[in-house]
């Protein structure tokens, strides 16, 4: 008999973004958990926060970008490139080569990269090949990109790596804005190498000037980052004020589907814990990914349980909780809920905020652990 997993999504997820994430998770479940079927709990369209007056309450309203925090220069580079994919190319000190400049040559190769076999093969395995040609086409039509790359010094081999990183960083930003689930750092690096081969190949012995400059990168504190993410937490704020509607919706979906397991991301993990802690349920196990439920409990903000009360006897005894130290919206639960919550630390290989959405494609750590956990 097929068992059911109810997927409860996290903050900011709406419509097509939910459908794409559910499709990805369903594929992973078929691969790793063939005895299970996943069903979706799409609460975002009806319940999610919106600026109902178009942001008129926010002085000087604009969409801010989250700051990064990293532990190494290589991660710092990707943090900065997530903000400005062309940054490395703008500050490079590559000298002009003997003979004709190679920037225009690399630019033409980039236009041809829409059909690069190695890159398309990788993207196909991740279910991301379809948008790649259109993405490259839009990038090649951008005069800022054209002006930056065409005027670069250096040889083709020297330019291939920084140009490839710029393109992949831009593609990651496109995925994030489109609501697509992210890829891991290892997958990102594979895509860079595949694209680099199409643009001229690696240059032996080339000094990584930009990476050297980042070795003294000043790491902002996590608390400072949290102070700057208030506008992005609208769903969480609305849940705190109107959470019963979402909890009841989860209950209805669980009853309708007959789910034995809840798989919840981010705010979905908070709502799932609250619902499970509010009464006896048919759910046998809980898996939370990048969730703030332990943090809410510690600061006495969990709707269902005041701090110090612990979890009720009817709460499922089996709770698997994933967090990535670079995902600043993920928290550990083992010490707060001993004997119930089991933490699994993973490395999605991405800076924040990409780290928060990259769990679903982490085949090396996340899915094998879920496979071992579920009966």
Coordinates of C-alpha atoms in Angstrom, one line a residue:
X1 CA 0.0 0.0 0.0
X2 CA 1.4 3.4 -1.0
X3 CA 2.0 5.7 1.9
X4 CA 1.5 9.5 1.6
X5 CA 3.8 12.5 2.3
X6 CA 2.1 15.9 2.7
X7 CA 4.5 18.7 1.5
X8 CA 3.9 22.0 3.2
X9 CA 5.9 24.8 1.5
X10 CA 7.6 27.8 3.1
X11 CA 7.6 31.6 2.9
X12 CA 7.1 33.5 -0.3
X13 CA 5.9 30.6 -2.4
X14 CA 3.0 31.2 -4.8
X15 CA 1.3 29.5 -7.8
X16 CA 3.7 28.3 -10.4
X17 CA 6.6 28.3 -8.0
X18 CA 4.8 25.8 -5.8
X19 CA 4.0 23.6 -8.8
X20 CA 7.6 23.5 -9.8
X21 CA 8.8 22.7 -6.3
X22 CA 6.2 20.0 -5.8
X23 CA 7.2 18.5 -9.2
X24 CA 10.8 18.4 -8.2
X25 CA 10.1 16.8 -4.8
X26 CA 7.7 14.3 -6.4
X27 CA 10.6 13.2 -8.7
X28 CA 13.0 12.9 -5.7
X29 CA 10.4 10.8 -3.8
X30 CA 9.9 8.5 -6.7
X31 CA 13.7 8.1 -6.9
X32 CA 14.5 7.7 -3.2
X33 CA 11.2 6.7 -1.6
X34 CA 9.2 4.6 -4.2
X35 CA 6.9 3.3 -1.5
X36 CA 5.6 6.8 -0.9
X37 CA 3.5 9.3 -2.9
X38 CA 3.8 13.1 -2.3
X39 CA 0.8 15.4 -2.2
X40 CA 1.0 19.2 -1.9
X41 CA -0.4 21.6 0.6
X42 CA -0.4 25.0 -1.3
X43 CA -1.4 27.6 1.3
X44 CA 0.5 30.5 -0.2
X45 CA -2.0 31.7 -2.8
X46 CA -4.8 32.0 -0.3
X47 CA -3.0 32.7 2.9
X48 CA 0.3 34.3 2.0
X49 CA 1.1 37.9 2.9
X50 CA 0.7 40.7 0.4
X51 CA 1.2 44.4 0.3
X52 CA -2.5 45.1 0.0
X53 CA -1.9 48.8 -0.5
X54 CA 1.1 48.4 -2.8
X55 CA 3.7 49.2 -0.2
X56 CA 2.4 52.7 0.7
X57 CA 3.1 52.0 4.4
X58 CA 6.9 51.7 3.7
X59 CA 8.7 55.0 3.4
X60 CA 10.8 55.0 0.2
X61 CA 9.6 51.5 -0.6
X62 CA 12.0 49.4 -2.7
X63 CA 13.0 45.8 -3.0
X64 CA 16.2 45.4 -0.9
X65 CA 18.8 42.6 -1.4
X66 CA 19.9 40.4 1.4
X67 CA 23.5 40.7 2.6
X68 CA 25.7 37.6 2.6
X69 CA 27.7 36.1 5.3
X70 CA 30.4 33.6 4.5
X71 CA 33.3 31.7 6.0
X72 CA 35.7 31.5 3.1
X73 CA 36.8 33.7 0.2
X74 CA 35.3 31.3 -2.4
X75 CA 31.9 31.6 -0.8
X76 CA 32.4 35.4 -0.5
X77 CA 32.9 35.6 -4.2
X78 CA 29.5 33.9 -4.9
X79 CA 27.8 36.1 -2.3
X80 CA 29.0 39.2 -4.1
X81 CA 28.2 37.7 -7.5
X82 CA 24.7 37.0 -6.4
X83 CA 24.3 40.7 -5.9
X84 CA 26.1 41.8 -9.1
X85 CA 27.1 39.0 -11.5
X86 CA 29.4 41.4 -13.5
X87 CA 31.3 42.6 -10.4
X88 CA 34.4 40.3 -11.0
X89 CA 34.6 41.3 -14.7
X90 CA 34.3 45.0 -13.8
X91 CA 37.3 45.0 -11.5
X92 CA 39.5 42.5 -13.2
X93 CA 43.1 43.6 -13.9
X94 CA 43.8 41.3 -16.9
X95 CA 46.1 43.0 -19.4
X96 CA 45.4 43.2 -23.1
X97 CA 47.0 40.2 -25.0
X98 CA 49.3 40.4 -27.9
X99 CA 47.2 40.5 -31.1
X100 CA 43.5 41.3 -31.4
X101 CA 41.5 41.7 -28.2
X102 CA 39.7 38.6 -27.1
X103 CA 36.7 40.1 -25.3
X104 CA 34.6 40.2 -28.6
X105 CA 35.6 36.6 -29.3
X106 CA 34.4 35.4 -25.9
X107 CA 31.2 37.4 -26.4
X108 CA 30.4 35.6 -29.6
X109 CA 31.2 32.2 -27.9
X110 CA 28.8 33.2 -25.1
X111 CA 26.0 33.7 -27.7
X112 CA 26.7 30.2 -28.9
X113 CA 26.5 28.8 -25.4
X114 CA 22.8 28.6 -25.6
X115 CA 23.4 25.3 -27.4
X116 CA 26.5 24.2 -25.4
X117 CA 26.1 20.4 -25.2
X118 CA 27.9 19.9 -21.8
X119 CA 26.0 22.7 -20.1
X120 CA 22.7 21.5 -21.5
X121 CA 23.4 17.9 -20.5
X122 CA 23.9 19.0 -16.9
X123 CA 20.9 21.3 -16.8
X124 CA 18.8 18.5 -18.3
X125 CA 19.6 16.2 -15.4
X126 CA 18.4 18.9 -13.0
X127 CA 15.3 19.7 -15.0
X128 CA 16.5 23.1 -15.9
X129 CA 17.5 22.8 -19.6
X130 CA 14.3 24.3 -21.0
X131 CA 14.8 28.0 -19.9
X132 CA 18.6 28.0 -20.6
X133 CA 18.5 29.2 -24.3
X134 CA 16.0 32.0 -23.5
X135 CA 18.1 33.0 -20.6
X136 CA 21.3 33.2 -22.7
X137 CA 19.4 35.1 -25.4
X138 CA 18.2 37.7 -22.9
X139 CA 21.7 38.1 -21.5
X140 CA 23.3 38.5 -25.0
X141 CA 20.7 41.2 -25.8
X142 CA 21.7 43.2 -22.7
X143 CA 23.9 46.2 -23.6
X144 CA 25.5 46.2 -20.1
X145 CA 26.7 42.7 -20.5
X146 CA 27.9 43.3 -24.1
X147 CA 29.8 46.4 -23.2
X148 CA 31.5 44.8 -20.2
X149 CA 32.7 41.6 -21.9
X150 CA 33.6 43.0 -25.3
X151 CA 36.1 45.4 -23.6
X152 CA 37.9 42.9 -21.5
X153 CA 41.6 42.3 -21.8
X154 CA 43.2 38.9 -21.3
X155 CA 43.2 35.7 -23.4
X156 CA 40.3 33.5 -24.1
X157 CA 41.5 31.0 -21.6
X158 CA 41.9 33.7 -18.9
X159 CA 38.5 35.1 -19.6
X160 CA 36.6 31.8 -19.7
X161 CA 36.5 31.3 -15.9
X162 CA 35.3 34.8 -14.7
X163 CA 32.8 35.1 -17.6
X164 CA 31.4 31.6 -16.8
X165 CA 31.0 32.5 -13.2
X166 CA 29.2 35.7 -14.1
X167 CA 26.8 33.9 -16.4
X168 CA 26.1 31.2 -13.8
X169 CA 25.6 33.8 -11.0
X170 CA 23.1 35.6 -13.3
X171 CA 21.3 32.3 -14.0
X172 CA 21.1 31.5 -10.2
X173 CA 19.5 34.9 -9.7
X174 CA 17.0 34.1 -12.6
X175 CA 16.1 30.9 -10.9
X176 CA 15.5 32.6 -7.6
X177 CA 13.3 35.4 -9.1
X178 CA 11.4 32.8 -11.1
X179 CA 10.6 30.8 -8.0
X180 CA 12.6 27.8 -9.1
X181 CA 14.2 25.5 -6.5
X182 CA 17.9 26.3 -6.3
X183 CA 20.9 24.1 -7.1
X184 CA 23.7 23.1 -4.7
X185 CA 27.1 24.7 -4.7
X186 CA 28.6 21.5 -6.2
X187 CA 26.1 21.6 -9.1
X188 CA 26.8 25.3 -9.6
X189 CA 30.6 24.6 -9.9
X190 CA 29.9 21.8 -12.4
X191 CA 27.9 24.2 -14.6
X192 CA 30.7 26.8 -14.4
X193 CA 33.2 24.2 -15.7
X194 CA 30.9 23.1 -18.5
X195 CA 30.4 26.6 -19.6
X196 CA 34.1 27.4 -19.2
X197 CA 35.0 24.7 -21.7
X198 CA 32.6 26.2 -24.2
X199 CA 34.2 29.7 -23.8
X200 CA 37.8 28.8 -24.2
X201 CA 38.8 26.3 -21.6
X202 CA 40.9 26.7 -18.4
X203 CA 44.2 28.6 -18.4
X204 CA 47.0 26.8 -16.7
X205 CA 48.7 28.7 -14.0
X206 CA 46.5 31.8 -14.1
X207 CA 46.4 33.7 -10.9
X208 CA 42.9 34.1 -9.4
X209 CA 43.2 37.8 -8.8
X210 CA 39.6 38.4 -7.6
X211 CA 39.7 35.4 -5.1
X212 CA 42.9 36.8 -3.7
X213 CA 41.3 40.1 -3.0
X214 CA 38.5 38.4 -1.1
X215 CA 40.6 36.6 1.4
X216 CA 40.3 39.6 3.7
X217 CA 36.6 39.9 3.1
X218 CA 34.8 41.3 6.2
X219 CA 32.1 38.9 7.2
X220 CA 28.9 40.7 8.3
X221 CA 27.4 39.3 11.5
X222 CA 24.3 37.0 11.3
X223 CA 22.4 39.3 13.6
X224 CA 22.9 42.2 11.2
X225 CA 21.5 40.1 8.4
X226 CA 18.4 39.2 10.5
X227 CA 17.9 42.9 11.1
X228 CA 17.7 43.4 7.3
X229 CA 15.3 40.7 6.4
X230 CA 12.1 42.0 8.1
X231 CA 10.4 42.9 4.8
X232 CA 11.0 39.3 3.5
X233 CA 9.2 37.8 6.5
X234 CA 5.7 38.9 5.7
X235 CA 4.3 35.4 5.6
X236 CA 5.8 34.7 9.0
X237 CA 4.4 37.9 10.5
X238 CA 0.9 37.2 9.0
X239 CA 1.1 33.6 10.4
X240 CA 1.7 35.0 13.9
X241 CA -1.4 37.1 13.6
X242 CA -3.7 34.7 11.6
X243 CA -2.0 31.3 12.0
X244 CA -5.1 29.3 12.8
X245 CA -6.3 29.6 9.2
X246 CA -3.1 27.9 7.9
X247 CA -3.1 25.3 10.7
X248 CA -6.7 24.3 9.8
X249 CA -5.8 24.2 6.2
X250 CA -2.9 21.7 6.9
X251 CA -5.3 19.6 8.9
X252 CA -7.9 19.5 6.1
X253 CA -5.2 18.6 3.5
X254 CA -3.7 15.9 5.8
X255 CA -7.2 14.3 6.4
X256 CA -8.1 14.5 2.7
X257 CA -4.8 12.9 1.6
X258 CA -4.5 10.4 4.4
X259 CA -0.8 11.5 4.8
X260 CA 1.4 9.5 7.1
X261 CA 4.3 11.9 7.0
X262 CA 4.6 15.7 6.8
X263 CA 7.6 17.2 4.9
X264 CA 7.7 20.9 5.6
X265 CA 10.0 23.8 4.5
X266 CA 10.7 27.1 6.3
X267 CA 7.4 28.6 7.7
X268 CA 5.7 25.4 6.7
X269 CA 7.7 23.7 9.4
X270 CA 6.4 26.2 12.0
X271 CA 2.8 25.6 11.0
X272 CA 3.3 21.8 10.9
X273 CA 4.8 21.7 14.4
X274 CA 2.0 23.9 15.7
X275 CA -0.7 21.8 14.1
X276 CA 0.8 18.5 15.4
X277 CA 1.2 20.0 18.9
X278 CA -2.4 21.1 19.0
X279 CA -4.1 17.6 19.0
X280 CA -3.7 13.9 18.3
X281 CA -3.1 13.3 14.5
X282 CA -2.8 10.4 12.2
X283 CA 0.7 11.6 11.2
X284 CA 3.5 9.3 12.2
X285 CA 6.6 11.3 11.3
X286 CA 7.7 14.9 10.6
X287 CA 10.5 16.1 8.4
X288 CA 11.4 19.8 8.6
X289 CA 13.8 21.5 6.2
X290 CA 15.2 25.0 6.8
X291 CA 12.6 25.7 9.5
X292 CA 12.4 28.3 12.2
X293 CA 10.2 26.3 14.5
X294 CA 13.0 25.6 17.1
X295 CA 13.8 29.4 17.1
X296 CA 10.2 30.4 17.6
X297 CA 9.9 28.0 20.5
X298 CA 13.1 29.3 22.1
X299 CA 11.9 32.9 22.0
X300 CA 8.4 31.9 23.2
X301 CA 6.7 32.7 19.9
X302 CA 5.5 29.3 19.0
X303 CA 1.7 29.5 19.0
X304 CA 1.0 26.0 20.3
X305 CA 3.6 25.6 23.0
X306 CA 5.0 28.2 25.5
X307 CA 8.7 27.9 26.1
X308 CA 9.5 25.3 28.7
X309 CA 6.4 23.2 28.1
X310 CA 8.0 20.8 25.7
X311 CA 6.0 18.8 23.2
X312 CA 2.8 16.9 24.2
X313 CA 2.7 13.1 24.5
X314 CA 0.6 12.8 21.3
X315 CA 3.2 14.7 19.2
X316 CA 4.9 12.3 16.7
X317 CA 8.0 10.8 18.4
X318 CA 9.9 10.9 15.1
X319 CA 11.1 14.3 13.8
X320 CA 14.0 14.8 11.4
X321 CA 15.2 18.4 11.2
X322 CA 17.6 19.6 8.5
X323 CA 19.6 22.8 8.7
X324 CA 22.5 24.4 6.8
X325 CA 24.8 26.7 8.9
X326 CA 24.8 29.1 5.9
X327 CA 21.0 29.1 5.7
X328 CA 20.2 31.8 8.2
X329 CA 16.5 30.8 8.3
X330 CA 17.2 27.3 9.5
X331 CA 17.6 26.3 13.2
X332 CA 18.5 23.3 15.3
X333 CA 15.9 21.5 17.5
X334 CA 17.6 18.6 19.2
X335 CA 18.5 20.3 22.5
X336 CA 15.1 22.0 22.7
X337 CA 13.1 18.8 22.0
X338 CA 15.4 16.0 23.3
X339 CA 14.3 12.5 22.4
X340 CA 12.0 13.7 19.6
X341 CA 13.8 16.0 17.2
X342 CA 16.9 14.7 15.4
X343 CA 19.1 17.3 13.7
X344 CA 20.9 16.7 10.4
X345 CA 23.5 19.3 9.4
X346 CA 24.0 19.7 5.7
X347 CA 26.1 21.8 3.4
X348 CA 24.2 23.0 0.3
X349 CA 27.3 24.8 -0.9
X350 CA 25.6 28.1 -1.4
X351 CA 25.6 31.5 0.3
X352 CA 22.4 32.9 1.7
X353 CA 19.7 33.3 0.4
X354 CA 20.3 30.5 -2.2
X355 CA 21.2 28.1 0.7
X356 CA 17.6 28.3 1.9
X357 CA 16.1 26.9 -1.3
X358 CA 18.8 24.4 -2.3
X359 CA 17.9 21.5 0.0
X360 CA 15.7 19.7 -2.5
X361 CA 18.5 19.1 -5.0
X362 CA 21.0 18.0 -2.3
X363 CA 21.1 14.4 -3.3
X364 CA 24.2 13.7 -1.4
X365 CA 22.9 14.5 2.1
X366 CA 19.2 15.3 2.3
X367 CA 17.4 12.6 0.4
X368 CA 19.5 9.6 1.6
X369 CA 18.9 10.7 5.2
X370 CA 15.1 11.0 4.6
X371 CA 15.2 7.5 2.9
X372 CA 16.9 6.0 6.0
X373 CA 14.5 7.8 8.3
X374 CA 11.2 6.8 6.9
X375 CA 9.9 3.3 7.2

